[in-house]
mmCIF file of C-alpha atoms in Angstrom:
data_model
loop_
_atom_site.group_PDB
_atom_site.id
_atom_site.type_symbol
_atom_site.label_atom_id
_atom_site.label_comp_id
_atom_site.label_asym_id
_atom_site.label_seq_id
_atom_site.Cartn_x
_atom_site.Cartn_y
_atom_site.Cartn_z
ATOM 1 C CA MET X 16 7.244 -104.439 -48.622
ATOM 2 C CA ALA X 17 5.161 -101.913 -50.464
ATOM 3 C CA CYS X 18 2.426 -102.732 -52.865
ATOM 4 C CA ALA X 19 1.740 -100.375 -55.743
ATOM 5 C CA CYS X 20 -0.773 -102.401 -57.583
ATOM 6 C CA CYS X 21 -3.570 -99.969 -57.072
ATOM 7 C CA VAL X 22 -1.635 -96.819 -57.900
ATOM 8 C CA ALA X 23 -1.476 -95.465 -61.387
ATOM 9 C CA ASP X 24 1.923 -94.987 -62.976
ATOM 10 C CA GLU X 25 1.727 -91.209 -62.996
ATOM 11 C CA GLN X 26 0.898 -91.166 -59.309
ATOM 12 C CA LEU X 27 3.973 -93.128 -58.188
ATOM 13 C CA GLU X 28 6.342 -91.033 -56.036
ATOM 14 C CA THR X 29 9.953 -91.979 -55.831
ATOM 15 C CA ILE X 30 11.565 -91.413 -52.461
ATOM 16 C CA THR X 31 15.322 -91.591 -52.218
ATOM 17 C CA VAL X 32 16.821 -92.000 -48.797
ATOM 18 C CA PHE X 33 20.483 -91.133 -48.301
ATOM 19 C CA SER X 34 22.180 -92.664 -45.427
ATOM 20 C CA GLU X 35 25.028 -90.616 -43.814
ATOM 21 C CA VAL X 36 28.096 -92.754 -43.542
ATOM 22 C CA LYS X 37 30.710 -91.651 -41.091
ATOM 23 C CA GLU X 38 34.301 -92.318 -41.848
ATOM 24 C CA ALA X 39 36.020 -94.372 -39.292
ATOM 25 C CA GLY X 40 38.268 -92.442 -36.999
ATOM 26 C CA ARG X 41 37.053 -88.997 -38.132
ATOM 27 C CA LYS X 42 36.233 -86.697 -35.285
ATOM 28 C CA GLU X 43 33.238 -84.531 -35.735
ATOM 29 C CA PRO X 44 33.918 -80.890 -35.076
ATOM 30 C CA GLU X 45 32.229 -79.559 -32.018
ATOM 31 C CA ASP X 46 30.049 -76.517 -32.246
ATOM 32 C CA THR X 47 32.177 -73.459 -31.488
ATOM 33 C CA PHE X 48 30.642 -70.197 -30.331
ATOM 34 C CA LEU X 49 32.958 -67.238 -30.598
ATOM 35 C CA ALA X 50 32.185 -64.381 -28.252
ATOM 36 C CA PRO X 51 32.075 -61.110 -30.143
ATOM 37 C CA LYS X 52 35.000 -58.828 -29.493
ATOM 38 C CA ALA X 53 34.117 -56.407 -26.812
ATOM 39 C CA GLU X 54 34.106 -52.851 -28.023
ATOM 40 C CA GLU X 55 35.281 -50.160 -25.645
ATOM 41 C CA LEU X 56 32.379 -47.888 -24.966
ATOM 42 C CA PRO X 57 32.963 -44.199 -24.357
ATOM 43 C CA ARG X 58 33.101 -43.279 -20.730
ATOM 44 C CA PRO X 59 30.064 -41.406 -19.545
ATOM 45 C CA ARG X 60 30.559 -37.701 -18.985
ATOM 46 C CA PRO X 61 30.274 -36.478 -15.455
ATOM 47 C CA ALA X 62 26.801 -35.207 -14.818
ATOM 48 C CA GLU X 63 26.619 -31.457 -15.031
ATOM 49 C CA GLU X 64 25.228 -29.667 -12.058
ATOM 50 C CA VAL X 65 21.627 -28.890 -12.757
ATOM 51 C CA LYS X 66 20.733 -25.503 -11.401
ATOM 52 C CA PRO X 67 17.151 -25.088 -10.303
ATOM 53 C CA PHE X 68 15.156 -22.903 -12.624
ATOM 54 C CA MET X 69 14.208 -19.679 -11.034
ATOM 55 C CA GLU X 70 12.206 -16.958 -12.635
ATOM 56 C CA GLU X 71 14.024 -13.695 -12.758
ATOM 57 C CA GLU X 72 12.516 -11.292 -10.308
ATOM 58 C CA VAL X 73 11.330 -8.128 -11.931
ATOM 59 C CA PRO X 74 11.767 -5.196 -9.588
ATOM 60 C CA VAL X 75 8.449 -3.630 -8.732
ATOM 61 C CA GLU X 76 8.571 0.092 -8.769
ATOM 62 C CA PRO X 77 6.785 1.676 -5.828
ATOM 63 C CA LYS X 78 3.547 3.336 -6.680
ATOM 64 C CA GLU X 79 4.062 7.020 -6.959
ATOM 65 C CA GLU X 80 1.693 9.086 -4.927
ATOM 66 C CA PRO X 81 0.565 12.412 -6.312
ATOM 67 C CA GLU X 82 3.093 15.067 -5.435
ATOM 68 C CA ALA X 83 1.911 17.094 -2.486
ATOM 69 C CA LYS X 84 1.917 20.838 -2.885
ATOM 70 C CA CYS X 85 3.041 21.242 0.705
ATOM 71 C CA PRO X 86 4.202 18.977 3.547
ATOM 72 C CA GLY X 87 1.419 17.176 5.359
ATOM 73 C CA GLN X 88 -0.898 16.822 2.374
ATOM 74 C CA TYR X 89 -2.328 13.464 1.350
ATOM 75 C CA THR X 90 -4.777 12.375 -1.340
ATOM 76 C CA LEU X 91 -7.800 10.200 -0.672
ATOM 77 C CA LYS X 92 -9.826 8.649 -3.508
ATOM 78 C CA ILE X 93 -13.309 7.472 -2.596
ATOM 79 C CA LYS X 94 -16.503 6.383 -4.301
ATOM 80 C CA LYS X 95 -19.287 8.449 -2.779
ATOM 81 C CA GLU X 96 -22.668 6.762 -2.891
ATOM 82 C CA GLY X 97 -24.365 8.365 0.079
ATOM 83 C CA ARG X 98 -23.560 10.239 3.244
ATOM 84 C CA LEU X 99 -19.976 10.744 4.360
ATOM 85 C CA TYR X 100 -20.794 10.651 8.087
ATOM 86 C CA CYS X 101 -18.508 13.514 9.049
ATOM 87 C CA SER X 102 -18.716 17.112 10.221
ATOM 88 C CA MET X 103 -16.628 20.107 9.132
ATOM 89 C CA GLU X 104 -16.098 23.627 10.433
ATOM 90 C CA THR X 105 -16.427 26.304 7.729
ATOM 91 C CA LEU X 106 -16.457 29.709 9.480
ATOM 92 C CA ILE X 107 -13.006 30.655 8.157
ATOM 93 C CA ALA X 108 -13.000 30.660 4.338
ATOM 94 C CA GLU X 109 -9.482 29.246 3.932
ATOM 95 C CA TYR X 110 -9.931 26.519 6.519
ATOM 96 C CA CYS X 111 -12.395 23.688 5.946
ATOM 97 C CA VAL X 112 -11.458 21.770 9.092
ATOM 98 C CA VAL X 113 -12.761 18.311 9.991
ATOM 99 C CA ARG X 114 -14.512 18.275 13.356
ATOM 100 C CA ARG X 115 -15.710 14.671 13.489
ATOM 101 C CA VAL X 116 -15.456 11.433 11.481
ATOM 102 C CA ASP X 117 -17.897 8.635 12.331
ATOM 103 C CA ALA X 118 -16.937 4.956 12.264
ATOM 104 C CA GLU X 119 -19.077 4.222 9.174
ATOM 105 C CA SER X 120 -17.555 7.070 7.150
ATOM 106 C CA PRO X 121 -15.552 6.243 3.984
ATOM 107 C CA LEU X 122 -13.097 8.904 5.186
ATOM 108 C CA GLU X 123 -11.615 6.357 7.565
ATOM 109 C CA THR X 124 -8.050 7.671 7.344
ATOM 110 C CA VAL X 125 -9.066 11.268 7.996
ATOM 111 C CA LYS X 126 -8.616 12.627 11.519
ATOM 112 C CA PRO X 127 -10.241 15.521 13.361
ATOM 113 C CA MET X 128 -8.400 18.806 12.693
ATOM 114 C CA ASP X 129 -7.339 17.679 9.193
ATOM 115 C CA ARG X 130 -8.138 20.337 6.604
ATOM 116 C CA LEU X 131 -9.888 19.675 3.289
ATOM 117 C CA VAL X 132 -7.787 21.450 0.653
ATOM 118 C CA SER X 133 -9.435 20.554 -2.674
ATOM 119 C CA ILE X 134 -12.037 18.365 -4.385
ATOM 120 C CA ASN X 135 -11.104 16.868 -7.769
ATOM 121 C CA GLY X 136 -8.275 19.384 -8.048
ATOM 122 C CA LYS X 137 -10.491 22.405 -7.379
ATOM 123 C CA ARG X 138 -9.975 24.640 -4.356
ATOM 124 C CA GLN X 139 -12.897 26.660 -2.987
ATOM 125 C CA GLU X 140 -13.934 28.511 0.122
ATOM 126 C CA ALA X 141 -14.779 26.243 3.032
ATOM 127 C CA ALA X 142 -18.570 26.571 2.811
ATOM 128 C CA SER X 143 -18.541 25.981 -0.960
ATOM 129 C CA MET X 144 -16.384 22.871 -0.628
ATOM 130 C CA VAL X 145 -18.738 21.365 1.932
ATOM 131 C CA LYS X 146 -21.668 22.021 -0.414
ATOM 132 C CA THR X 147 -19.805 20.460 -3.345
ATOM 133 C CA LEU X 148 -18.902 17.472 -1.216
ATOM 134 C CA ALA X 149 -22.518 16.975 -0.154
ATOM 135 C CA GLU X 150 -23.891 17.184 -3.703
ATOM 136 C CA SER X 151 -21.245 15.071 -5.441
ATOM 137 C CA THR X 152 -21.537 11.360 -6.242
ATOM 138 C CA GLY X 153 -19.198 8.815 -7.803
ATOM 139 C CA MET X 154 -15.410 8.916 -7.680
ATOM 140 C CA LEU X 155 -13.898 11.823 -5.779
ATOM 141 C CA GLU X 156 -10.277 12.811 -5.319
ATOM 142 C CA LEU X 157 -9.941 14.655 -2.040
ATOM 143 C CA VAL X 158 -6.771 16.387 -0.899
ATOM 144 C CA PHE X 159 -6.406 16.858 2.845
ATOM 145 C CA GLU X 160 -3.744 18.485 4.960
ATOM 146 C CA ARG X 161 -2.699 17.083 8.318
ATOM 147 C CA PRO X 162 -1.459 19.919 10.519
ATOM 148 C CA VAL X 163 1.800 19.944 12.429
ATOM 149 C CA ILE X 164 0.946 19.508 16.107
ATOM 150 C CA LYS X 165 3.354 20.625 18.816
ATOM 151 C CA GLU X 166 3.218 21.144 22.571
ATOM 152 C CA ILE X 167 4.406 24.474 23.950
ATOM 153 C CA THR X 168 4.716 25.468 27.593
ATOM 154 C CA LEU X 169 3.698 29.088 28.047
ATOM 155 C CA ALA X 170 5.438 30.543 31.129
ATOM 156 C CA LYS X 171 3.138 33.402 32.074
ATOM 157 C CA ARG X 172 4.857 34.428 35.342
ATOM 158 C CA GLY X 173 1.832 36.402 36.419
ATOM 159 C CA LYS X 174 1.317 38.001 33.027
ATOM 160 C CA LYS X 175 -1.603 37.526 30.693
ATOM 161 C CA ALA X 176 -1.326 35.024 27.862
ATOM 162 C CA GLY X 177 -1.141 37.728 25.220
ATOM 163 C CA PHE X 178 -3.136 36.111 22.387
ATOM 164 C CA ARG X 179 -5.739 37.683 20.146
ATOM 165 C CA VAL X 180 -8.115 34.890 19.192
ATOM 166 C CA ASP X 181 -11.088 34.490 16.868
ATOM 167 C CA THR X 182 -14.050 34.184 19.223
ATOM 168 C CA ALA X 183 -16.437 33.353 16.369
ATOM 169 C CA LEU X 184 -15.211 29.778 16.392
ATOM 170 C CA ASP X 185 -17.010 27.547 18.847
ATOM 171 C CA THR X 186 -15.143 24.336 18.044
ATOM 172 C CA CYS X 187 -11.860 23.215 16.470
ATOM 173 C CA GLY X 188 -9.716 25.145 18.908
ATOM 174 C CA LEU X 189 -8.748 28.719 19.653
ATOM 175 C CA MET X 190 -7.616 30.290 16.396
ATOM 176 C CA ILE X 191 -4.788 32.750 17.012
ATOM 177 C CA LYS X 192 -5.207 36.006 15.099
ATOM 178 C CA GLY X 193 -2.093 37.617 16.526
ATOM 179 C CA VAL X 194 0.195 38.098 19.535
ATOM 180 C CA GLN X 195 0.119 41.199 21.727
ATOM 181 C CA ASP X 196 1.853 42.234 24.949
ATOM 182 C CA GLY X 197 2.076 39.298 27.333
ATOM 183 C CA ALA X 198 3.739 35.926 27.791
ATOM 184 C CA ALA X 199 3.214 34.892 24.154
ATOM 185 C CA ALA X 200 5.113 37.947 22.916
ATOM 186 C CA GLU X 201 8.141 36.964 25.013
ATOM 187 C CA MET X 202 8.432 33.550 23.382
ATOM 188 C CA PRO X 203 11.017 33.029 20.604
ATOM 189 C CA ALA X 204 10.021 34.496 17.253
ATOM 190 C CA GLY X 205 7.844 32.159 15.201
ATOM 191 C CA THR X 206 6.626 30.138 18.190
ATOM 192 C CA PHE X 207 3.056 31.228 17.466
ATOM 193 C CA GLN X 208 1.828 32.216 14.020
ATOM 194 C CA ALA X 209 -1.392 33.690 12.728
ATOM 195 C CA ALA X 210 -4.014 30.974 12.045
ATOM 196 C CA ASP X 211 -2.412 28.539 14.522
ATOM 197 C CA ARG X 212 -5.002 26.804 16.678
ATOM 198 C CA ILE X 213 -4.751 25.959 20.354
ATOM 199 C CA ILE X 214 -6.679 22.688 20.572
ATOM 200 C CA ALA X 215 -5.908 21.691 24.178
ATOM 201 C CA VAL X 216 -4.714 23.281 27.416
ATOM 202 C CA ASP X 217 -2.933 20.986 29.887
ATOM 203 C CA GLY X 218 -4.270 17.999 27.943
ATOM 204 C CA VAL X 219 -7.904 19.136 28.121
ATOM 205 C CA GLU X 220 -9.811 19.728 24.888
ATOM 206 C CA GLY X 221 -13.024 21.684 24.703
ATOM 207 C CA ARG X 222 -14.967 24.505 23.161
ATOM 208 C CA THR X 223 -13.592 27.994 22.726
ATOM 209 C CA ALA X 224 -15.006 29.330 26.010
ATOM 210 C CA ASP X 225 -13.640 26.362 27.972
ATOM 211 C CA LEU X 226 -10.142 26.733 26.524
ATOM 212 C CA LEU X 227 -10.095 30.465 27.286
ATOM 213 C CA LYS X 228 -10.900 29.779 30.945
ATOM 214 C CA LEU X 229 -8.171 27.137 31.221
ATOM 215 C CA LEU X 230 -5.667 29.421 29.521
ATOM 216 C CA GLY X 231 -6.392 32.263 31.934
ATOM 217 C CA ALA X 232 -6.316 30.123 35.090
ATOM 218 C CA ALA X 233 -3.002 28.291 34.642
ATOM 219 C CA ASP X 234 0.351 29.989 35.336
ATOM 220 C CA ALA X 235 2.399 27.747 33.015
ATOM 221 C CA PRO X 236 -0.097 25.939 30.776
ATOM 222 C CA VAL X 237 1.027 23.322 28.270
ATOM 223 C CA LEU X 238 -0.617 24.204 24.974
ATOM 224 C CA LYS X 239 -1.254 21.775 22.149
ATOM 225 C CA VAL X 240 -1.000 23.873 19.006
ATOM 226 C CA CYS X 241 -1.650 22.829 15.405
ATOM 227 C CA THR X 242 -0.176 24.723 12.463
ATOM 228 C CA TYR X 243 -1.466 24.670 8.872
ATOM 229 C CA ALA X 244 0.315 25.662 5.691
ATOM 230 C CA GLN X 245 -0.633 29.001 4.191
ATOM 231 C CA ILE X 246 -2.483 27.971 1.020
ATOM 232 C CA PRO X 247 -4.222 30.721 -0.958
ATOM 233 C CA LEU X 248 -7.685 30.056 -2.330
ATOM 234 C CA LYS X 249 -6.640 30.988 -5.876
#
């Protein structure tokens, strides 16, 4: 029982309650959940073969060396800041021949008996080139020639050797000036040429006087001979 004696008329709230009346014998429908119709999904494509990415190799062209004017020449570029620690023979104007190269020299690829041909493209007499080389500093382009070295057995058979040699040279071999009557003249043509150098006799190297003695004493000496190209000074 509710009492509304203390509530003003305008504050009264009417609440209506409806009661659900079920009809006798009526069956309530059960909740039905319909599964959505399955849609056929597209079949996945077979995976394509993935090729590993490889950068295309660009062929590297070999570095072209300066063209040699004659066989046996090679170019050496150095930065000269002090001494070269080497020795050269300059008695013959056309032949600036290396006698010695020390371990600390920047001319590490140069060998004894190699010939200096030009400095920075300029060819001079041997003595002048050595002076230029001594006075120069900075970058230098040096052209050398490595001689062809061959061993020749000279069968004397009791004859003299038959060489005319330059006796002014004390080192860097016996320089042949020509061939006269003797064993050398009987060798095939072109075996010995002017300006060839005999640098060893029977495997022994030495000064000019020593080589002459060995050459005269042996009956069939084995000569180590080096040949340079004929390059004019101008």
